[in-house]
XYZ file of C-alpha atoms in Angstrom:
351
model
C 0.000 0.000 0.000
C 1.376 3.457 -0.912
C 3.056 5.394 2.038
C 1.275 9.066 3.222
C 4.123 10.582 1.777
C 3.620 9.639 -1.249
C -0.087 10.915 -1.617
C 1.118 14.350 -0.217
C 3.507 14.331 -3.219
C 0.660 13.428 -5.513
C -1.236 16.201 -8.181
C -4.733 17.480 -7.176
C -7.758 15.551 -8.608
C -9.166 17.067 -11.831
C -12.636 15.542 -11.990
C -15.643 16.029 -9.549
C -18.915 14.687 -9.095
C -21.449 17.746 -8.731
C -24.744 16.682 -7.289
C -27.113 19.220 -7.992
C -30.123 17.711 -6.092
C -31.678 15.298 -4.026
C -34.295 14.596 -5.870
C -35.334 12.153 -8.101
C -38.617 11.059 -10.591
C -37.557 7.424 -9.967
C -37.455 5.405 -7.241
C -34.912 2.949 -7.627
C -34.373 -0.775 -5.727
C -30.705 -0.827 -6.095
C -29.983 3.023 -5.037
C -26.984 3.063 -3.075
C -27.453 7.315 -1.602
C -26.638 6.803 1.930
C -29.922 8.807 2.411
C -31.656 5.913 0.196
C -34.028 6.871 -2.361
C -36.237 10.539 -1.331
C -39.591 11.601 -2.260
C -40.372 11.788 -5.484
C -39.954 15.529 -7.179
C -39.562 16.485 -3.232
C -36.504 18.538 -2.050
C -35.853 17.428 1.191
C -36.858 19.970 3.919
C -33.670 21.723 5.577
C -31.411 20.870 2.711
C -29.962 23.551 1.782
C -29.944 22.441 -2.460
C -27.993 25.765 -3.598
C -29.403 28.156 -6.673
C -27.610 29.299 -9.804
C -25.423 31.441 -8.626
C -24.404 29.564 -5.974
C -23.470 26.424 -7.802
C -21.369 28.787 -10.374
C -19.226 30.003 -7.579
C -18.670 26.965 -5.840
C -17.345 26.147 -9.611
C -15.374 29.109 -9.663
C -14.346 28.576 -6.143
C -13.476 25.137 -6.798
C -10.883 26.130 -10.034
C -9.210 28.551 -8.330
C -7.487 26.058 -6.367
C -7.678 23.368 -8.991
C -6.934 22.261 -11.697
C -10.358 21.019 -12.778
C -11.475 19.628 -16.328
C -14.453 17.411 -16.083
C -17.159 17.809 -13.341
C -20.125 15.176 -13.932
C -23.628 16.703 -12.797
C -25.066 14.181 -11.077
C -28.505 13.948 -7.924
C -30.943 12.950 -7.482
C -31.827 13.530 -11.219
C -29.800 16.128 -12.583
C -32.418 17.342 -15.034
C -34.982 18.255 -12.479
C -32.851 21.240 -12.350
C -34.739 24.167 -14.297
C -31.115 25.780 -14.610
C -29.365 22.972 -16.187
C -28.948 24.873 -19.262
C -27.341 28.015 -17.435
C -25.103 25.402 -14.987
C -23.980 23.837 -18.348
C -23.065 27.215 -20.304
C -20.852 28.364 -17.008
C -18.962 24.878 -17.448
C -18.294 25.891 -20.615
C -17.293 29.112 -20.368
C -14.785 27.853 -17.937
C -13.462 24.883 -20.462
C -14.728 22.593 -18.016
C -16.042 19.035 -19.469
C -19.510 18.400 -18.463
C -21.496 14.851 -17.980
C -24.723 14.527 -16.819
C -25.354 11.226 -15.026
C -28.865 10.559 -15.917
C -31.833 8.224 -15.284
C -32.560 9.062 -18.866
C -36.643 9.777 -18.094
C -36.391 13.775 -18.610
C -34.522 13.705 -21.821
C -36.993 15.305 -23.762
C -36.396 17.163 -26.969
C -36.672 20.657 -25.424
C -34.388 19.269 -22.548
C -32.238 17.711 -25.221
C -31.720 20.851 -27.412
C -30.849 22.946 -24.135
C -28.285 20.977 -22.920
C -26.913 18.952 -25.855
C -23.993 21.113 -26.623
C -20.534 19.594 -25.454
C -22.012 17.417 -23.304
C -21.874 13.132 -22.461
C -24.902 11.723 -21.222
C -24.573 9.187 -19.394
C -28.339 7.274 -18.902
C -29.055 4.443 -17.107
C -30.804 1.463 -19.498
C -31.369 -1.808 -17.397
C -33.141 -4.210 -19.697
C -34.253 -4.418 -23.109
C -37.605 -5.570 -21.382
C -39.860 -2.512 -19.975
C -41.161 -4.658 -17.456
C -37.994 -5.333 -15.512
C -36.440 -1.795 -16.027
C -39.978 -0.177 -14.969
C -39.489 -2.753 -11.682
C -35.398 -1.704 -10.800
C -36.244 1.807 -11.313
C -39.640 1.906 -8.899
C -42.313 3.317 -11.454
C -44.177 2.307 -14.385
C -43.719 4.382 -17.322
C -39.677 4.474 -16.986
C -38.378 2.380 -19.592
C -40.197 3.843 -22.301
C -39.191 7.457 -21.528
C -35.651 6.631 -21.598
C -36.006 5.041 -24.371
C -37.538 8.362 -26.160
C -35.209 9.999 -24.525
C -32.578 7.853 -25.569
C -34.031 8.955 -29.269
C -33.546 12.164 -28.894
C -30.420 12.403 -27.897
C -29.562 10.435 -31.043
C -31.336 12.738 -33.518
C -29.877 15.698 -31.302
C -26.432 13.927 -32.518
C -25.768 14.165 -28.882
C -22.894 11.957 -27.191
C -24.177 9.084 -25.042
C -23.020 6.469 -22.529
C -25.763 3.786 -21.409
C -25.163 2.326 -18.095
C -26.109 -1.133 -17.178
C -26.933 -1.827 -13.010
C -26.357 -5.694 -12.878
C -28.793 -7.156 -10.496
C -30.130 -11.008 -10.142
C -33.071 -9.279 -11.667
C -31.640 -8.444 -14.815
C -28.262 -10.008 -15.535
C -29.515 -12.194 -18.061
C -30.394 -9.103 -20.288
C -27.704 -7.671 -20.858
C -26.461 -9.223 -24.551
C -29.764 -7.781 -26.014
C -29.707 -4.630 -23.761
C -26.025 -3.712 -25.219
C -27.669 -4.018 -28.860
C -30.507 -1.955 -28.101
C -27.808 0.254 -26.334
C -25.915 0.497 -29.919
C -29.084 0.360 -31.789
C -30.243 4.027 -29.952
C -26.854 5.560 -30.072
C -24.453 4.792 -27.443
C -21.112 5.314 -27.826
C -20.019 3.406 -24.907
C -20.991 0.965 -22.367
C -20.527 1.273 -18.931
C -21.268 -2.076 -16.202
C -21.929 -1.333 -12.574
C -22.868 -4.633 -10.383
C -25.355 -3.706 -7.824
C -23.224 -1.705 -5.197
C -24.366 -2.215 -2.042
C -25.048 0.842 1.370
C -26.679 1.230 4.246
C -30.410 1.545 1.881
C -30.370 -1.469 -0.372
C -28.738 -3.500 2.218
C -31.691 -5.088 2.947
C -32.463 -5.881 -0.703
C -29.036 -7.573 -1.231
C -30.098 -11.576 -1.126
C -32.856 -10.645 -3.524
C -31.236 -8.113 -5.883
C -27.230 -8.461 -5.353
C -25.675 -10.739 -8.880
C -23.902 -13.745 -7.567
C -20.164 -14.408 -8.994
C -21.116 -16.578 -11.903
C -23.728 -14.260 -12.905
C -21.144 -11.443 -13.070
C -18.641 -14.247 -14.827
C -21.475 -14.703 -17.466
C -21.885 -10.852 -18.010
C -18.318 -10.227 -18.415
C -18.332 -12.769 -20.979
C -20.541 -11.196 -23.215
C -19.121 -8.055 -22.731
C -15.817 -9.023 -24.002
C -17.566 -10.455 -26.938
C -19.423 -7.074 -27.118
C -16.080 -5.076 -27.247
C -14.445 -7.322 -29.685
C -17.357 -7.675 -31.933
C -18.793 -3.804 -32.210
C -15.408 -1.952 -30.785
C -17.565 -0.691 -28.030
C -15.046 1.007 -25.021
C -16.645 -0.737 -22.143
C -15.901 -0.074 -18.395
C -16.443 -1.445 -15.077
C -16.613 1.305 -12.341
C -17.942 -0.650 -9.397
C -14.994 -3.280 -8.359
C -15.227 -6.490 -9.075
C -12.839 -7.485 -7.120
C -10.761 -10.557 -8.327
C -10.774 -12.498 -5.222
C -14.421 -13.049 -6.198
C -14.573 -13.037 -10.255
C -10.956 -13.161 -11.623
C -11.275 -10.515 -14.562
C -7.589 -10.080 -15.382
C -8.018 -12.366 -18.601
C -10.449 -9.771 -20.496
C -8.695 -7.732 -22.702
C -11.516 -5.199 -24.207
C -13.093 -4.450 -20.440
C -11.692 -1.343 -18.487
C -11.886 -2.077 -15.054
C -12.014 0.619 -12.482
C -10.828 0.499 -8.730
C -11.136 2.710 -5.858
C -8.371 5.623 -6.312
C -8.009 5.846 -2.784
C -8.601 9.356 -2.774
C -5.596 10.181 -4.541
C -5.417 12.425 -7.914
C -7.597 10.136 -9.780
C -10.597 10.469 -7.242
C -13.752 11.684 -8.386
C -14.291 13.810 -4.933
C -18.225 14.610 -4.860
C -19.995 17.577 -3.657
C -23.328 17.471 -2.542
C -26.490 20.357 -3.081
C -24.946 21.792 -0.023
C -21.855 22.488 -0.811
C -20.571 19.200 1.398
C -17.626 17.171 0.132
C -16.991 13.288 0.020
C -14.402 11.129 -0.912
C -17.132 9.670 -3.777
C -20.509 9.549 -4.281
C -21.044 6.566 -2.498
C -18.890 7.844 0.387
C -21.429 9.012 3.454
C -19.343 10.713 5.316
C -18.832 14.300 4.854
C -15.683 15.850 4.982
C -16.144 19.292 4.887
C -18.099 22.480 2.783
C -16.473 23.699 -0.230
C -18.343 27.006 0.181
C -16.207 28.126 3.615
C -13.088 25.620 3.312
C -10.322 24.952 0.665
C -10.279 21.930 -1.136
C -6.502 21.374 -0.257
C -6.898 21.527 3.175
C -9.186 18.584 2.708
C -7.060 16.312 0.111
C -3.780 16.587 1.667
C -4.552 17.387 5.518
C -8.218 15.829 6.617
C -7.979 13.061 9.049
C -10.600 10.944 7.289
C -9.144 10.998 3.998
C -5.503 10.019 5.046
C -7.294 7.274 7.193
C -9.183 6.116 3.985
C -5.741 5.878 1.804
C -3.767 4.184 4.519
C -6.608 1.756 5.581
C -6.066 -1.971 3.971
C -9.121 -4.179 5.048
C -7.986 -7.106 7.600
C -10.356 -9.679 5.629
C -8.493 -9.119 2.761
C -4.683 -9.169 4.282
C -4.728 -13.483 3.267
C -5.499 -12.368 -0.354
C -2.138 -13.035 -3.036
C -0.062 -9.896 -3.539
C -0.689 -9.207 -6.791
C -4.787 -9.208 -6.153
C -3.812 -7.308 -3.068
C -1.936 -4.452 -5.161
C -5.132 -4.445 -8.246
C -8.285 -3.887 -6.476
C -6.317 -2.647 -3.120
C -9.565 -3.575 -0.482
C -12.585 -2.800 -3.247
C -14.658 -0.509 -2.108
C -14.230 1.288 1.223
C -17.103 3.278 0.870
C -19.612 0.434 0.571
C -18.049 -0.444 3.829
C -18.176 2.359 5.085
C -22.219 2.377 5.098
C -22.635 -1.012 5.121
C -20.224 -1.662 8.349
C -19.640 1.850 9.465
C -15.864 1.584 8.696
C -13.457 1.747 5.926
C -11.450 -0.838 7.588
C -14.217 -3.918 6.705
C -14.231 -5.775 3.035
C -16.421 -4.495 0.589
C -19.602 -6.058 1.445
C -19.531 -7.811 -1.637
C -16.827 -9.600 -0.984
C -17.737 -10.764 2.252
C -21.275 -12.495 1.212
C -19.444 -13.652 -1.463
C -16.093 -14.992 0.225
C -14.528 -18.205 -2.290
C -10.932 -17.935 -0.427
């Protein structure tokens, strides 16, 4: 495991996760918010979700001390936002990359031609069959309007990612998912196994993919990249102890940064800043502190980059060194520390 020193040598992080709001039109079974899913439409009383202005200097704010080049717009759903549009054009005029991490419902064509410009969607499809995304995503009606809005985004010649949320549910989908994916415009695939926090917990024996479910994924997806020259990546770990996924060559697998310069620190509609979005604990506001202070001097982050799980100290070397733990924050809500496994690894212990 890297030493302290070397993190404190390390260059700033130059993507962030901006979460505009809490709230959301769906209503989904695998959410993993530490909050869990909120009232529909319904900002949450107390919250503090800031306004235009605000969010543009917390931007501005936030690249005077950084060097910052991509900030994803993320919720609750993003596009519940009236002032999307204005949010995006400030991005913009700071040569900032924008993404909006979307449940794809609200895509409409108006809300496609005001926010199409320079911009990757990235939309959540989780079946090819209405029935089953209607059921992950908690309301009828769901599947079809991402799949219109999924349409419009093509005709908009808008750039797309669809996102896949592998569940028990739905794993067996995916090959014809991935082709409707292509079929609506999707430049890219990206393949999240259900991650599991202190919400969906409860829904894990029912909902949570079991290793050879993930194996069987994986191995259409590696098909899928070789046969279309789709870039595919895994963001959620799949940590090798459980699935072995070093012997697929056209899958990007992602591990946890360990709060180091390739982090994707998140700040929430209060200004509040986490280690990721599925981090619950809050380090600090962006609005009254500096971002440095937090990176290189906070207690909690230079526990959560020095912290190696003691579950996972009998794991080989080499498996130690590529997925270093999985995901701390999952165990950090599950388990209330850092210092446990990544709950998936623990219900689904093979060593």
């Amino acid at each position: 495991m890297p030493l302290e020193s070397d993190f404190e040598s390390r260059a700033l992080p130059n993507t962030f996760v901006l979460e505009l709001t809490r709230r959301c039109n769906n209503f989904c079974l695998y959410c993993y918010a530490a909050e869990g899913p909120l009232d529909r439409n319904k900002e949450p009383c107390g919250s503090g979700e800031m306004d235009t202005e605000e969010i543009c200097g917390l931007i501005a704010r936030l690249c005077d001390q950084l060097p910052v080049e991509n900030i994803a717009l993320s919720g609750g759903e993003p596009l519940l936002r009236g002032d999307l549009p204005q949010i995006l054009a400030f991005l913009r005029s700071r040569r900032i990359n924008p993404v909006i991490i979307s449940n794809g419902t609200l895509l409409t064509k108006e809300n496609v031609a005001a926010t199409v410009a320079d911009v990757t969607y990235e939309v959540t499809l989780l079946s090819h069959r209405a029935g089953i995304h209607d059921h992950l995503a908690g309301r009828r009606g769901a599947w079809q309007a991402v799949f219109d809005g999924m349409c419009n985004v093509r005709q908009a010649g808008g750039a797309m990612v669809a996102v896949f949320v592998a569940t028990k549910l739905n794993y067996v989908d995916l090959r014809q998912t991935v082709e409707l994916a292509i079929a609506l415009g999707a430049k890219g695939l990206m393949y999240n196994r259900m991650n599991l926090g202190s919400h969906n917990m409860r829904w894990a024996e029912k909902l949570l993919p079991a290793p050879n479910m993930l194996q069987e994924n994986l191995d259409v997806l590696e098909e899928a990249g070789e046969q279309y020259g789709l870039p595919i990546a895994v963001s959620v770990p799949i940590e090798p102890c459980v699935v072995d996924v070093r012997k697929y060559e056209h899958i990007q697998f992602g591990w946890c940064p360990l709060a180091g310069e390739d982090s994707y620190f998140t700040i929430d509609p209060s200004g509040n800043v986490r280690i990721c979005n599925h981090s619950p604990v809050v380090l600090g506001n962006i609005r009254q502190q500096s971002f440095r202070d937090i990176y290189y001097k906070h207690s909690y982050v230079k526990r959560f980059r020095q912290t190696f799980p003691a579950e996972c100290q009998g794991c080989p070397p080499d498996l130690k060194q590529l997925c270093c733990g999985g995901c701390k924050a999952a165990a950090e809500q599950c388990y209330g520390t850092p210092e446990r496994a990544d709950p998936f690894v623990i219900l689904n212990r093979i060593h």
